[in-house]
PDB file of C-alpha atoms in Angstrom:
ATOM      1  CA  LEU A  62       8.834 -20.249 -15.027  1.00  0.00           C
ATOM      2  CA  ARG A  63      10.194 -16.888 -16.078  1.00  0.00           C
ATOM      3  CA  LEU A  64      10.308 -14.114 -13.485  1.00  0.00           C
ATOM      4  CA  ALA A  65      11.402 -10.513 -13.640  1.00  0.00           C
ATOM      5  CA  LYS A  66      13.134  -9.086 -10.602  1.00  0.00           C
ATOM      6  CA  ALA A  67      12.410  -5.399 -10.042  1.00  0.00           C
ATOM      7  CA  THR A  68      15.489  -3.574  -8.842  1.00  0.00           C
ATOM      8  CA  ASN A  69      15.481  -0.529  -6.576  1.00  0.00           C
ATOM      9  CA  ASN A  70      15.921   1.838  -9.527  1.00  0.00           C
ATOM     10  CA  SER A  71      12.801   0.423 -11.238  1.00  0.00           C
ATOM     11  CA  CYS A  72      14.778  -1.421 -13.899  1.00  0.00           C
ATOM     12  CA  VAL A  73      13.597  -4.938 -14.554  1.00  0.00           C
ATOM     13  CA  ARG A  74      16.003  -7.802 -15.111  1.00  0.00           C
ATOM     14  CA  PHE A  75      14.599 -11.049 -16.431  1.00  0.00           C
ATOM     15  CA  THR A  76      15.840 -14.225 -14.839  1.00  0.00           C
ATOM     16  CA  ASN A  77      14.934 -17.854 -15.356  1.00  0.00           C
ATOM     17  CA  PHE A  78      14.058 -19.773 -12.211  1.00  0.00           C
ATOM     18  CA  PHE A  79      13.564 -23.494 -12.151  1.00  0.00           C
ATOM     19  CA  ILE A  80      11.145 -24.625  -9.493  1.00  0.00           C
ATOM     20  CA  ILE A  81      11.183 -28.321  -8.782  1.00  0.00           C
ATOM     21  CA  ASN A  82       8.343 -29.663  -6.625  1.00  0.00           C
ATOM     22  CA  GLY A  83       7.674 -26.160  -5.274  1.00  0.00           C
ATOM     23  CA  SER A  84      11.058 -26.008  -3.523  1.00  0.00           C
ATOM     24  CA  TYR A  85      12.010 -22.437  -4.474  1.00  0.00           C
ATOM     25  CA  ASP A  86      12.259 -20.263  -1.350  1.00  0.00           C
ATOM     26  CA  TRP A  87      10.178 -17.158  -2.221  1.00  0.00           C
ATOM     27  CA  ASN A  88      10.378 -15.782   1.304  1.00  0.00           C
ATOM     28  CA  LEU A  89      14.165 -15.760   1.302  1.00  0.00           C
ATOM     29  CA  THR A  90      14.336 -13.963  -2.054  1.00  0.00           C
ATOM     30  CA  ILE A  91      11.752 -11.298  -1.245  1.00  0.00           C
ATOM     31  CA  ASN A  92      12.815 -10.501   2.315  1.00  0.00           C
ATOM     32  CA  SER A  93      16.587 -10.684   1.853  1.00  0.00           C
ATOM     33  CA  SER A  94      16.737  -8.512  -1.262  1.00  0.00           C
ATOM     34  CA  ASN A  95      13.899  -6.097  -0.336  1.00  0.00           C
ATOM     35  CA  ARG A  96      12.808  -6.322  -3.963  1.00  0.00           C
ATOM     36  CA  SER A  97       9.545  -7.209  -5.597  1.00  0.00           C
ATOM     37  CA  ILE A  98       9.257 -10.131  -7.975  1.00  0.00           C
ATOM     38  CA  ILE A  99       7.211  -9.659 -11.129  1.00  0.00           C
ATOM     39  CA  ILE A 100       5.756 -12.856 -12.556  1.00  0.00           C
ATOM     40  CA  THR A 101       5.236 -12.732 -16.311  1.00  0.00           C
ATOM     41  CA  GLN A 102       3.172 -14.853 -18.635  1.00  0.00           C
ATOM     42  CA  ASN A 103       3.967 -14.746 -22.346  1.00  0.00           C
ATOM     43  CA  GLY A 104       6.276 -11.817 -21.683  1.00  0.00           C
ATOM     44  CA  LYS A 105       3.611  -9.680 -19.995  1.00  0.00           C
ATOM     45  CA  PRO A 106       3.518  -8.861 -16.262  1.00  0.00           C
ATOM     46  CA  GLU A 107       0.739 -10.878 -14.597  1.00  0.00           C
ATOM     47  CA  ALA A 108       1.461 -10.711 -10.868  1.00  0.00           C
ATOM     48  CA  VAL A 109       3.786  -9.101  -8.335  1.00  0.00           C
ATOM     49  CA  VAL A 110       5.091 -10.782  -5.187  1.00  0.00           C
ATOM     50  CA  LEU A 111       5.877  -8.408  -2.304  1.00  0.00           C
ATOM     51  CA  SER A 112       7.065  -8.894   1.232  1.00  0.00           C
ATOM     52  CA  PRO A 113       4.312  -8.355   3.838  1.00  0.00           C
ATOM     53  CA  SER A 114       6.066  -5.233   5.176  1.00  0.00           C
ATOM     54  CA  LYS A 115       6.364  -3.690   1.719  1.00  0.00           C
ATOM     55  CA  PHE A 116       2.705  -4.536   0.992  1.00  0.00           C
ATOM     56  CA  GLU A 117       1.611  -2.856   4.253  1.00  0.00           C
ATOM     57  CA  ARG A 118       3.771   0.191   3.536  1.00  0.00           C
ATOM     58  CA  LEU A 119       2.203   0.583   0.072  1.00  0.00           C
ATOM     59  CA  ASN A 120      -1.305   0.221   1.527  1.00  0.00           C
ATOM     60  CA  THR A 121      -0.574   2.814   4.216  1.00  0.00           C
ATOM     61  CA  GLN A 122       0.791   5.266   1.655  1.00  0.00           C
ATOM     62  CA  SER A 123      -2.224   4.723  -0.585  1.00  0.00           C
ATOM     63  CA  ARG A 124      -4.698   5.325   2.266  1.00  0.00           C
ATOM     64  CA  PHE A 125      -2.825   8.463   3.317  1.00  0.00           C
ATOM     65  CA  LEU A 126      -2.792   9.884  -0.213  1.00  0.00           C
ATOM     66  CA  SER A 127      -6.507   9.110  -0.607  1.00  0.00           C
ATOM     67  CA  ALA A 128      -7.283  10.948   2.637  1.00  0.00           C
ATOM     68  CA  VAL A 129      -5.236  13.967   1.553  1.00  0.00           C
ATOM     69  CA  GLN A 130      -7.012  13.995  -1.818  1.00  0.00           C
ATOM     70  CA  GLN A 131     -10.400  13.777  -0.088  1.00  0.00           C
ATOM     71  CA  GLY A 132      -9.459  16.773   2.070  1.00  0.00           C
ATOM     72  CA  LEU A 133      -8.361  18.764  -0.963  1.00  0.00           C
ATOM     73  CA  ASP A 134     -11.623  17.866  -2.726  1.00  0.00           C
ATOM     74  CA  ASP A 135     -13.591  19.019   0.344  1.00  0.00           C
ATOM     75  CA  VAL A 136     -11.781  22.368   0.308  1.00  0.00           C
ATOM     76  CA  GLN A 137     -12.412  22.767  -3.430  1.00  0.00           C
ATOM     77  CA  ALA A 138     -16.132  21.986  -2.969  1.00  0.00           C
ATOM     78  CA  GLY A 139     -16.477  24.332   0.003  1.00  0.00           C
ATOM     79  CA  ARG A 140     -17.147  21.537   2.515  1.00  0.00           C
ATOM     80  CA  VAL A 141     -15.153  23.204   5.295  1.00  0.00           C
ATOM     81  CA  ILE A 142     -15.891  24.923   8.608  1.00  0.00           C
ATOM     82  CA  ASP A 143     -13.847  27.405  10.603  1.00  0.00           C
ATOM     83  CA  ASP A 144     -12.161  26.642  13.941  1.00  0.00           C
ATOM     84  CA  ASP A 145     -14.921  28.186  16.055  1.00  0.00           C
ATOM     85  CA  MET A 146     -17.627  26.099  14.378  1.00  0.00           C
ATOM     86  CA  LEU A 147     -15.487  22.960  14.703  1.00  0.00           C
ATOM     87  CA  GLU A 148     -15.179  23.593  18.442  1.00  0.00           C
ATOM     88  CA  VAL A 149     -18.972  23.907  18.795  1.00  0.00           C
ATOM     89  CA  VAL A 150     -19.577  20.710  16.800  1.00  0.00           C
ATOM     90  CA  LEU A 151     -16.991  18.721  18.778  1.00  0.00           C
ATOM     91  CA  GLU A 152     -18.255  19.983  22.143  1.00  0.00           C
ATOM     92  CA  GLY A 153     -21.774  18.884  21.177  1.00  0.00           C
ATOM     93  CA  LYS A 154     -20.574  15.413  20.177  1.00  0.00           C
ATOM     94  CA  ILE A 155     -18.505  15.039  23.358  1.00  0.00           C
ATOM     95  CA  ALA A 156     -21.481  16.085  25.481  1.00  0.00           C
ATOM     96  CA  LYS A 157     -23.670  13.452  23.763  1.00  0.00           C
ATOM     97  CA  LEU A 158     -21.038  10.774  24.404  1.00  0.00           C
ATOM     98  CA  GLN A 159     -20.755  11.715  28.068  1.00  0.00           C
ATOM     99  CA  ILE A 160     -24.526  11.487  28.468  1.00  0.00           C
ATOM    100  CA  ALA A 161     -24.571   8.105  26.731  1.00  0.00           C
ATOM    101  CA  LEU A 162     -21.831   6.778  29.012  1.00  0.00           C
ATOM    102  CA  GLU A 163     -23.597   7.812  32.233  1.00  0.00           C
TER     103      GLU A 163
END
């Protein structure tokens, strides 16, 4: 099995790992070095192994950037309201919720 370890400066260093009966400790490598492991097949990247915390951080960043882009697209398309109109809309929704809860 040939793996490429991604370093913090995005350089990739290829290393040979020998896994016997599945005894290689992936968790130790990923969590202790805070690096991703790129698994290659025939010299081409096929998969990336990340720690759960790094995976969650990347997902959070992606969702945030998507939300910002959606907001920018809304502004560009004119799908915006001013503060006074927002207040009216929110007050109406709050009033409906209060009635539903009674």
